[in-house]
Amino acid sequence: MGTHAQRRRSRRRGRRRIVDYPRAGRSGVRRWLPSWRLLLGAAGLFAASVATLFVCVYVSVDIPDENAAARREANVYYWSDGSQMVSTGAVNRQNVELNQIAPSAVDAVIAAENETFYEDSGVSPKGLARAAVNMVRGRETQGGSTITQQYVKNTYLSQDQTVTRKVKEFVIALKVDRKKSKDEILKGYLNTSWFGRGANGIEAAARAYYGIPAKELNPSQGAMLAAMLKGADLYDPAVSAANHERARERWAWILDRQVAVGLMAEKERAKYRTFPEPRRQSRSTSLGGQTGYLVDVANRYLKQQTGLTDEELARGGYEIHTTFDRTKVRRLERAVRRVVARDLDPKERAADRHVQVGAASVRPSDGALVALYGGPDATTHFTNNADTSGVPVGSAFKPFVLAAALQHGVSAHEPTADAVAPLSGRAAAGAGAGARQSILADSRYAADGVLRRADGAPDPDRPTLREALVSGGNATYVRLGKDVGLDMVRRTAVSAGLLRHSMARLEPTFSVGTSTPSAIRMATAYGTFANDGVRRDPYSVTKVVKDGEPLPGLAPPSSRRALDPQVAQEVTDALRTAGKRLGVDVAVGRTGDQDRLRTAWFTGYSKDLSTAVTLFRLRPGEPQLLPLSGVAGKKSERGNVLPPRIWKEYEE
């Protein structure tokens, strides 16, 4: 038996394993360390597998129809009733031959995007590897593509940043590089690339930025357009100061890069030291009147909610359903035009020149933005006055001070014989026992902070908060804001719907309107009073359909309670007093004679609609507001009579 067992062990030792792992004849750690033969074999097997997989993918992926994915469509915007508002029209693109593009502009693009374009095989293995790594890490997969790969993406594929799309791009680029000449690929790339300003292709870009054909671009202008390929959202110098600085740095780098790669002489580079400022952005005439402002607001909201980019929107094919009421938009525009034409005479009165108006209407029940007036014409006046900042709101801010006082109480003063009622439950919340007093809209409150009962003896020096809200009373509300706490006032205003970044510094005058909310946000925040203290953020898009499928992320904003119902109702009741003095049965807030700010505001609301109107003077190209003294004549109360007239004209 022993002899038989020994023979079996001997036979096992004599057999060679295909994979010697764990390693025979080794012990301890060495038994588990692979040999160099094993490592070499594994590497060879992996390389063979990758090569086999690549061959399979290469064979299975064909070049798609060149025209199918490159075709651009219009975006169509719809009114709230489903009727068409506007189609953004045919894509702004004009295909040109390579010899119709300035050679220096072509060189700028090559230097910036792919200096080895004429020597490479059309692909960047490093770019594909980086895409795979970034995908694993959950990052974007873009970056590192050759001009050929970008042309393939523009012409044959989607803009999705996925590994699958990158692999297809890689394979198709290899095939396209073998099938087409380099000049054909370069021409296709320059005709299909996105440059911003609605321009697809370098010909449209040259006209959009400089008003000239691509063949007339000088080297400096060509380098600036090449910078736009990095992302026009971030590099169009007309958009913001930050964009301008990024564009200038990229432009200079591209010119230097041309020298470094031999595409420009240093002597030629020395000629271009001044950034070639493009002309102001222009718009399609189909976006004239209020349409351009409506589209801008809808696009901004759409991008914020869904993550769509300007480039994706420009590629078209979206059906965008908005909240805008066609009848109300036209009625609001007509109201502004009538009042301006009737009451302003810029030819005779210098004070009537450079007057601008902005207005917006919001539905309090759900926050739908139903109408706005952004300016006389979106194709000539580019700033949307309904959604602008930098226009102080004045006494129209007082209702938020009153709401904060009603909600949270005021700092306690020494008790007097005619002190107010005990601290209410709503004011007690968040206040130490005995530290604050409750207050009512009919409480008498003077600039020195003394509280009086609502039924106290009449005293013209001690108006009720309701009376101080309607006319004058700035000193009263300055003291009231101090006793409530300016931070509490700010939190109340933001909770009601104003934006935190529009709030001014917490100085004594904060309570009488040094903050600069937009008309859209003022209508929204006053709508919170109309909605019994429930805030609904403004929205302008209800649905977007692309290729028959709705986009997610466009449900109406959810509601949130900002104020106790009785607080909102008491503010509304106080503002109705102001409305009755103007002959309207709605709650209104406005600027008055005491305001020394260079703006005039009026906001009126009912349960169904909240509308804010602002008026100011601003000379084009200058940042400072001009005085309103004398606007519309001596009896205009520094322009304060005009916003209520616009509002009444609109409501009637």
XYZ file of C-alpha atoms in Angstrom:
652
model
C 0.000 0.000 0.000
C 2.786 2.386 0.971
C 4.526 1.793 -2.334
C 1.313 2.499 -4.285
C 0.753 5.838 -2.482
C 4.310 6.896 -3.127
C 3.848 6.206 -6.823
C 0.689 8.354 -6.930
C 2.424 11.314 -5.229
C 5.297 10.959 -7.635
C 2.940 11.087 -10.636
C 1.267 14.272 -9.249
C 4.637 15.957 -8.835
C 5.563 15.002 -12.336
C 2.497 16.642 -13.939
C 2.987 20.307 -15.026
C 0.085 22.694 -14.348
C -1.022 25.118 -17.070
C -1.020 27.971 -14.533
C 1.512 27.434 -11.791
C -0.343 29.391 -9.131
C -0.095 29.082 -6.209
C 3.487 28.234 -7.079
C 4.530 24.614 -6.515
C 7.690 23.952 -4.623
C 7.446 27.286 -2.792
C 6.378 27.970 0.744
C 5.279 30.993 2.743
C 4.855 34.329 0.995
C 6.856 33.186 -2.036
C 4.184 30.589 -2.783
C 1.721 33.467 -3.471
C 4.004 35.781 -5.420
C 3.425 35.320 -9.191
C 6.451 34.557 -11.354
C 7.618 36.857 -14.147
C 6.332 34.283 -16.653
C 2.874 34.432 -15.069
C 2.847 38.252 -15.083
C 4.011 38.387 -18.679
C 1.384 35.863 -19.716
C -1.402 37.742 -17.935
C -0.358 41.005 -19.584
C -0.291 39.353 -22.972
C -3.723 37.805 -22.419
C -5.150 41.195 -21.359
C -3.654 42.929 -24.395
C -5.014 40.257 -26.703
C -8.465 40.550 -25.131
C -8.485 44.331 -25.500
C -7.318 44.051 -29.099
C -10.008 41.476 -29.851
C -12.659 43.640 -28.206
C -11.506 46.695 -30.156
C -11.629 44.794 -33.440
C -15.172 43.638 -32.634
C -16.264 47.180 -31.800
C -14.506 48.596 -34.848
C -16.260 46.134 -37.128
C -19.684 46.611 -35.513
C -19.730 50.449 -35.463
C -20.481 52.049 -38.821
C -20.342 55.720 -39.810
C -23.930 57.007 -39.397
C -25.806 59.215 -41.821
C -23.816 62.454 -41.787
C -26.870 64.665 -42.039
C -29.125 63.006 -39.469
C -27.467 64.094 -36.230
C -26.083 67.371 -37.575
C -29.542 68.702 -38.498
C -30.659 71.567 -36.271
C -34.262 72.402 -35.421
C -36.136 75.415 -34.153
C -37.374 75.719 -30.592
C -41.076 76.519 -30.305
C -42.463 78.466 -27.347
C -46.137 78.311 -26.384
C -48.442 80.628 -24.452
C -50.216 79.296 -21.375
C -53.313 78.519 -23.497
C -51.284 76.208 -25.765
C -51.125 78.557 -28.753
C -47.734 79.222 -30.323
C -45.866 82.273 -29.057
C -42.766 82.126 -31.251
C -40.527 79.773 -33.169
C -36.875 80.658 -32.844
C -36.585 79.964 -36.563
C -34.001 78.260 -38.720
C -30.586 77.607 -37.278
C -28.112 80.436 -37.686
C -25.540 78.588 -39.779
C -24.035 79.179 -43.222
C -21.711 76.476 -44.518
C -18.580 77.784 -46.253
C -15.585 76.267 -47.996
C -12.214 76.241 -46.295
C -10.894 78.871 -48.704
C -13.701 81.202 -47.537
C -12.259 81.281 -44.021
C -9.297 83.473 -43.136
C -6.212 81.189 -42.907
C -5.172 82.866 -39.671
C -8.521 81.911 -38.102
C -8.012 78.294 -39.195
C -4.518 78.324 -37.694
C -5.904 79.753 -34.440
C -8.405 76.909 -34.162
C -5.764 74.255 -34.862
C -3.347 75.755 -32.340
C -6.053 75.986 -29.691
C -7.805 72.664 -30.225
C -5.459 70.147 -31.888
C -1.973 71.220 -32.967
C -1.159 67.748 -34.376
C -4.310 67.638 -36.469
C -2.551 67.118 -39.815
C -0.287 64.373 -38.438
C -2.506 62.340 -36.093
C -4.822 59.460 -36.953
C -7.895 61.416 -35.885
C -8.124 60.132 -32.311
C -6.700 60.719 -28.863
C -6.214 57.485 -26.881
C -5.399 59.612 -23.823
C -8.743 61.384 -24.169
C -10.615 58.066 -24.248
C -8.693 56.783 -21.226
C -9.385 60.000 -19.336
C -13.082 59.729 -20.174
C -13.201 56.208 -18.755
C -11.422 57.242 -15.553
C -13.656 60.281 -15.095
C -16.738 58.150 -15.678
C -15.674 55.772 -12.925
C -15.110 58.751 -10.615
C -18.512 60.206 -11.466
C -17.093 63.236 -13.259
C -17.733 64.685 -16.698
C -16.081 62.761 -19.505
C -15.312 65.676 -21.802
C -11.866 66.949 -22.709
C -8.915 65.829 -24.795
C -10.748 65.171 -28.086
C -9.089 65.837 -31.439
C -10.674 68.050 -34.071
C -11.751 64.894 -35.905
C -13.442 63.545 -32.773
C -15.211 66.849 -32.171
C -16.365 66.886 -35.782
C -17.730 63.364 -35.345
C -19.534 64.411 -32.173
C -21.037 67.466 -33.896
C -22.046 65.660 -37.058
C -22.885 62.054 -36.218
C -23.480 61.702 -32.474
C -25.245 63.309 -29.530
C -23.608 65.626 -27.004
C -23.998 63.093 -24.159
C -20.892 62.817 -21.980
C -20.777 59.028 -21.558
C -18.131 56.369 -22.089
C -20.339 54.624 -24.672
C -20.585 57.797 -26.724
C -16.828 58.403 -26.352
C -16.041 54.883 -27.595
C -18.287 55.386 -30.626
C -16.700 58.772 -31.219
C -13.229 57.169 -31.081
C -14.068 54.396 -33.549
C -15.998 56.584 -35.980
C -13.201 59.171 -35.895
C -10.722 56.488 -36.981
C -12.943 55.530 -39.894
C -13.716 59.130 -40.869
C -9.992 59.949 -40.813
C -9.387 57.145 -43.316
C -12.372 58.048 -45.482
C -12.133 61.857 -45.609
C -9.246 64.207 -46.240
C -7.976 66.399 -43.414
C -9.275 69.510 -45.172
C -12.744 68.000 -45.489
C -12.781 67.176 -41.790
C -11.534 70.626 -40.849
C -14.145 72.312 -43.032
C -16.887 70.178 -41.483
C -15.692 70.971 -37.972
C -15.587 74.731 -38.566
C -19.080 74.656 -40.105
C -20.685 72.639 -37.298
C -19.059 73.961 -34.119
C -20.968 76.072 -31.611
C -19.597 79.592 -31.045
C -22.379 81.094 -28.914
C -24.781 83.928 -29.818
C -26.884 81.409 -31.714
C -24.059 80.861 -34.197
C -23.392 77.359 -35.501
C -20.230 77.511 -37.596
C -17.501 80.092 -38.028
C -19.253 82.054 -40.780
C -22.270 82.774 -38.570
C -19.912 83.443 -35.652
C -17.866 86.014 -37.598
C -21.046 87.886 -38.460
C -22.518 87.591 -34.933
C -19.384 88.875 -33.184
C -17.835 91.223 -35.751
C -20.403 91.767 -38.496
C -18.058 90.478 -41.228
C -17.681 87.235 -43.211
C -15.193 84.658 -41.958
C -12.776 85.365 -44.817
C -12.275 88.916 -43.509
C -11.295 87.972 -39.963
C -7.897 89.252 -38.931
C -5.598 87.056 -36.793
C -6.683 88.757 -33.573
C -10.385 88.298 -34.299
C -9.795 84.707 -35.383
C -8.070 83.953 -32.077
C -11.010 85.467 -30.162
C -13.491 83.260 -32.031
C -11.277 80.221 -31.416
C -11.554 81.017 -27.696
C -15.350 80.630 -27.957
C -14.893 76.934 -28.775
C -13.914 76.449 -25.143
C -17.512 77.268 -24.175
C -19.328 80.431 -25.215
C -21.394 80.414 -22.002
C -18.203 81.217 -20.094
C -16.194 83.108 -22.716
C -18.517 85.485 -24.586
C -16.974 88.784 -23.400
C -20.263 90.675 -23.648
C -21.987 88.537 -21.010
C -20.091 89.625 -17.888
C -16.817 91.042 -16.605
C -15.694 87.549 -15.590
C -16.406 86.249 -19.101
C -14.491 89.165 -20.569
C -11.415 88.394 -18.484
C -11.542 84.674 -19.356
C -11.916 85.496 -23.063
C -9.020 87.950 -22.979
C -6.713 85.425 -21.300
C -7.719 82.646 -23.696
C -7.292 84.963 -26.718
C -3.757 85.897 -25.645
C -2.871 82.265 -24.977
C -4.068 81.190 -28.429
C -1.956 83.839 -30.158
C 1.080 82.785 -28.111
C 0.307 79.143 -28.854
C 0.331 79.816 -32.592
C 3.854 81.148 -32.256
C 4.917 78.174 -30.131
C 3.698 75.601 -32.686
C 5.031 77.471 -35.714
C 1.759 78.813 -37.093
C 2.565 82.487 -36.544
C 5.759 84.540 -36.535
C 6.694 86.433 -33.395
C 6.790 89.654 -35.403
C 3.194 89.083 -36.496
C 2.141 88.225 -32.915
C 3.552 91.524 -31.686
C 0.934 93.396 -33.733
C -1.946 92.113 -31.616
C -1.758 93.421 -28.055
C -5.239 94.934 -27.783
C -8.199 92.614 -27.237
C -10.521 92.711 -30.293
C -13.799 93.735 -28.650
C -16.790 92.176 -30.453
C -19.881 94.194 -31.176
C -22.882 94.109 -28.857
C -25.009 91.022 -29.047
C -27.902 91.283 -31.473
C -31.171 89.385 -31.590
C -33.468 87.960 -34.194
C -36.347 90.298 -35.036
C -38.758 87.443 -34.228
C -37.833 88.171 -30.611
C -38.896 91.816 -30.812
C -41.274 93.588 -28.440
C -41.803 91.620 -25.223
C -41.198 88.218 -26.848
C -37.435 88.302 -26.359
C -37.816 89.077 -22.653
C -40.309 86.240 -22.232
C -38.023 83.779 -24.014
C -35.039 84.878 -21.925
C -36.924 84.369 -18.659
C -38.239 80.980 -19.814
C -34.774 79.853 -20.941
C -33.160 80.956 -17.682
C -35.745 79.052 -15.644
C -35.490 76.014 -17.915
C -31.699 75.844 -17.610
C -31.882 76.280 -13.849
C -34.402 73.471 -13.396
C -33.137 70.927 -15.935
C -29.425 71.625 -16.366
C -29.764 72.281 -20.108
C -27.007 74.442 -21.579
C -27.245 77.274 -24.101
C -25.601 75.014 -26.656
C -28.172 72.264 -26.154
C -31.025 74.733 -26.469
C -29.464 76.199 -29.603
C -29.427 72.762 -31.212
C -33.215 73.008 -31.147
C -36.081 70.568 -31.190
C -37.643 71.662 -27.888
C -41.344 72.432 -27.397
C -41.447 74.842 -24.464
C -44.786 75.511 -22.776
C -44.803 78.666 -20.651
C -46.998 80.267 -17.992
C -47.290 83.538 -19.923
C -50.831 84.764 -20.583
C -50.916 86.317 -24.035
C -53.779 88.693 -23.194
C -52.164 89.956 -19.990
C -48.742 90.404 -21.619
C -50.231 92.523 -24.381
C -52.428 94.468 -21.960
C -49.440 95.256 -19.715
C -47.356 96.420 -22.683
C -50.238 98.568 -23.907
C -50.684 100.114 -20.433
C -47.011 101.118 -20.232
C -46.997 102.560 -23.736
C -50.166 104.584 -23.137
C -49.005 106.139 -19.869
C -45.527 106.877 -21.220
C -46.922 108.442 -24.389
C -49.508 110.487 -22.471
C -47.483 111.693 -19.463
C -43.899 111.960 -20.678
C -42.605 114.541 -23.126
C -38.862 113.955 -23.600
C -38.669 116.556 -26.375
C -39.855 119.341 -24.082
C -38.681 118.140 -20.635
C -35.128 116.924 -20.126
C -36.271 115.112 -16.962
C -38.502 112.858 -19.102
C -35.553 111.455 -21.029
C -34.058 108.040 -20.303
C -37.133 106.942 -18.316
C -37.421 103.160 -18.077
C -40.238 100.928 -16.846
C -40.307 97.337 -15.650
C -43.312 95.299 -14.510
C -44.349 91.747 -13.704
C -47.529 89.877 -12.757
C -47.547 86.684 -10.681
C -50.439 84.400 -9.730
C -50.215 84.118 -5.899
C -51.903 80.734 -5.662
C -49.137 78.867 -7.498
C -46.389 81.392 -8.401
C -46.999 81.318 -12.165
C -45.423 84.309 -13.922
C -48.246 85.377 -16.217
C -46.978 88.668 -17.663
C -44.024 91.020 -17.684
C -42.813 94.199 -19.293
C -39.054 94.157 -19.800
C -38.559 97.304 -21.857
C -39.639 98.887 -25.143
C -38.163 96.177 -27.410
C -35.944 93.177 -26.663
C -34.018 93.645 -29.911
C -32.850 97.137 -28.971
C -33.108 97.334 -25.175
C -31.268 94.232 -23.972
C -31.706 94.521 -20.192
C -34.918 92.960 -18.887
C -36.326 95.653 -16.587
C -38.752 93.171 -15.016
C -35.880 91.035 -13.806
C -33.169 93.604 -13.198
C -31.337 94.502 -10.011
C -29.900 97.796 -8.795
C -33.254 99.612 -8.485
C -33.953 100.428 -4.779
C -37.512 99.602 -3.746
C -38.116 102.472 -1.300
C -41.244 102.558 0.874
C -42.709 99.606 -1.010
C -40.471 97.578 1.354
C -42.349 98.746 4.492
C -44.937 95.929 4.444
C -42.138 93.449 5.188
C -41.127 95.517 8.217
C -44.744 95.516 9.394
C -45.035 91.774 8.777
C -41.883 91.121 10.814
C -43.238 93.257 13.674
C -46.607 91.476 13.635
C -44.969 88.053 13.411
C -42.171 88.477 15.960
C -43.023 91.501 18.112
C -40.720 94.381 19.031
C -38.183 95.017 21.743
C -39.980 95.870 24.985
C -39.992 99.498 26.158
C -40.679 100.720 29.653
C -44.369 100.059 30.393
C -46.701 103.050 30.214
C -50.281 103.573 31.288
C -51.488 102.923 27.781
C -49.202 100.007 26.866
C -50.220 97.586 24.195
C -51.835 94.219 24.742
C -49.872 91.291 26.238
C -47.389 89.480 23.990
C -49.274 87.290 21.505
C -48.460 83.684 20.831
C -47.039 84.376 17.365
C -44.696 87.096 18.677
C -43.700 84.992 21.649
C -42.229 82.330 19.382
C -38.476 82.705 19.496
C -38.579 85.612 21.984
C -37.660 85.419 25.617
C -40.480 85.918 28.122
C -41.004 89.626 28.675
C -38.291 90.524 26.174
C -40.632 91.556 23.347
C -44.066 93.062 22.964
C -46.703 92.213 20.416
C -47.915 94.902 18.080
C -50.827 95.545 15.716
C -51.180 97.463 12.481
C -53.319 99.975 14.377
C -50.826 100.402 17.211
C -49.579 103.975 17.543
C -45.850 103.937 17.117
C -43.685 107.020 17.036
C -40.176 107.616 15.858
C -39.057 107.579 19.502
C -40.378 104.056 19.894
C -43.223 104.754 22.370
C -46.164 102.376 21.969
C -49.746 103.577 22.240
C -53.070 101.800 22.321
C -55.086 101.716 19.158
C -57.929 103.538 20.940
C -55.671 106.159 22.577
C -56.245 109.870 22.221
C -55.546 111.201 18.730
C -52.012 112.470 18.375
C -50.804 113.642 14.951
C -47.195 113.037 15.992
C -47.932 109.400 16.770
C -49.456 107.761 13.675
C -50.613 104.193 13.619
C -48.420 101.791 11.713
C -51.247 101.525 9.180
C -51.187 105.281 8.647
C -47.397 105.415 8.446
C -47.558 102.656 5.842
C -49.924 104.624 3.626
C -48.153 107.983 3.547
C -44.923 109.316 5.021
C -43.889 107.572 8.197
C -40.327 106.792 7.155
C -38.956 107.762 10.575
C -41.579 105.576 12.240
C -40.610 102.559 10.157
C -36.904 103.181 10.665
C -37.521 102.945 14.433
C -39.878 99.982 14.025
C -37.267 98.083 12.016
C -34.668 98.746 14.703
C -37.004 97.477 17.448
C -37.954 94.364 15.474
C -34.322 93.744 14.539
C -33.019 94.402 11.049
C -31.846 90.817 10.659
C -35.388 89.655 11.521
C -36.813 92.074 8.956
C -34.436 90.748 6.321
C -35.301 87.132 7.122
C -39.007 87.944 6.878
C -38.578 89.606 3.468
C -36.509 86.702 2.126
C -38.965 84.191 3.548
C -41.776 86.023 1.735
C -39.964 85.670 -1.596
C -37.292 88.335 -2.073
C -33.824 87.061 -2.931
C -31.109 87.160 -0.307
C -28.542 88.680 -2.673
C -30.869 91.636 -3.401
C -30.905 92.681 0.247
C -29.019 95.852 1.195
C -26.691 96.329 4.155
C -28.383 96.308 7.559
C -28.215 100.019 8.199
C -31.029 102.162 9.711
C -32.409 103.036 6.253
C -32.706 99.328 5.417
C -36.319 99.378 6.658
C -37.349 102.044 4.160
C -36.148 100.276 1.041
C -32.471 100.427 0.173
C -32.680 96.819 -1.103
C -32.954 96.171 -4.849
C -35.363 93.321 -5.668
C -36.688 92.789 -9.178
C -40.283 93.451 -10.177
C -40.786 89.687 -10.532
C -39.660 89.103 -6.950
C -41.681 92.029 -5.566
C -44.822 90.658 -7.183
C -43.968 87.238 -5.745
C -43.366 88.475 -2.194
C -46.538 90.587 -2.123
C -48.301 87.508 -3.463
C -47.328 85.772 -0.209
C -49.519 88.292 1.647
C -52.347 87.595 -0.821
C -51.901 83.842 -0.313
C -52.413 84.064 3.475
C -48.724 83.792 4.234
C -47.958 80.819 1.956
C -45.073 81.499 -0.430
C -44.922 80.145 -3.969
C -41.721 80.838 -5.895
C -42.149 82.216 -9.431
C -41.942 79.844 -12.370
C -42.341 80.376 -16.100
C -42.231 76.935 -17.772
C -44.811 74.193 -17.238
C -43.588 71.539 -19.681
C -40.835 70.876 -22.214
C -41.037 68.126 -24.831
C -38.038 66.864 -26.817
C -38.418 64.094 -29.409
C -41.862 63.316 -28.020
C -40.632 62.867 -24.440
C -41.201 65.369 -21.611
C -38.153 66.606 -19.712
C -38.106 65.967 -15.948
C -37.632 68.618 -13.279
C -40.393 71.036 -14.280
C -43.044 70.472 -11.627
C -44.299 73.785 -10.161
C -42.308 74.899 -7.101
C -43.634 73.577 -3.821
C -45.277 75.901 -1.329
C -43.898 76.894 2.059
C -45.368 78.871 4.920
C -43.630 82.214 5.357
C -46.025 84.019 7.707
C -48.868 83.172 10.050
C -52.210 83.553 8.217
C -53.426 86.317 10.576
C -50.190 88.262 10.011
C -50.567 88.113 6.223
C -54.222 89.098 6.501
C -53.442 92.038 8.786
C -50.773 93.323 6.368
C -53.247 92.940 3.513
C -55.898 94.847 5.442
C -53.421 97.668 6.100
C -52.436 97.784 2.425
C -56.108 97.885 1.416
C -56.331 101.186 3.249
C -53.689 102.528 0.881
C -55.612 101.126 -2.063
C -58.849 102.848 -1.039
C -57.049 106.183 -0.909
C -56.110 105.595 -4.548
C -59.642 104.558 -5.436
C -58.979 100.831 -5.927
C -60.297 97.940 -3.861
C -57.038 96.010 -3.658
C -54.000 95.979 -1.379
C -51.197 98.214 -2.606
C -47.713 99.277 -1.562
C -45.792 102.144 -3.096
C -42.997 104.672 -2.821
C -43.950 108.160 -1.625
C -42.844 111.771 -1.378
C -40.563 111.070 1.566
C -38.454 108.640 -0.446
C -35.242 110.208 -1.667
C -34.211 107.225 -3.734
C -34.157 107.627 -7.510
C -36.922 105.126 -8.183
C -40.709 104.880 -8.086
C -42.551 101.634 -7.256
C -46.117 100.418 -7.044
C -47.277 96.905 -6.192
C -50.941 95.934 -6.065
C -52.519 92.556 -5.467
C -55.720 90.615 -5.040
C -56.222 86.907 -4.440
C -55.831 86.249 -8.156
C -52.984 88.501 -9.260
C -49.989 90.382 -7.828
C -48.400 93.026 -10.055
C -45.304 95.153 -9.411
C -44.347 98.194 -11.489
C -41.051 100.085 -11.222
C -39.903 103.286 -12.909
C -36.419 104.781 -12.992
C -34.085 106.807 -15.179
C -30.890 105.319 -16.555
C -28.748 106.641 -19.371
C -27.482 103.806 -21.652
C -23.957 102.736 -20.776
C -23.952 104.450 -17.375
C -24.441 102.576 -14.066
C -25.851 105.399 -11.906
C -29.588 106.096 -11.707
C -30.624 109.613 -12.666
C -32.891 111.836 -10.494
C -36.670 111.575 -10.930
C -37.319 115.192 -9.944
C -39.447 116.851 -12.599
C -40.353 113.615 -14.404
C -43.841 114.018 -15.928
C -44.071 117.597 -14.638
C -44.079 119.336 -11.284
C -47.085 117.479 -9.844
C -45.770 113.977 -10.497
C -44.434 113.546 -6.930
C -40.974 112.742 -8.319
C -42.471 110.244 -10.766
C -44.418 108.376 -8.084
C -47.767 108.956 -9.811
C -46.721 107.030 -12.929
C -46.445 103.405 -11.662
C -49.993 103.535 -10.149
C -51.303 104.917 -13.433
C -49.663 102.076 -15.348
C -51.088 99.567 -12.867
C -54.631 100.989 -13.121
C -54.433 101.129 -16.913
C -53.334 97.469 -16.891
C -56.026 96.314 -14.466
C -58.803 98.152 -16.243
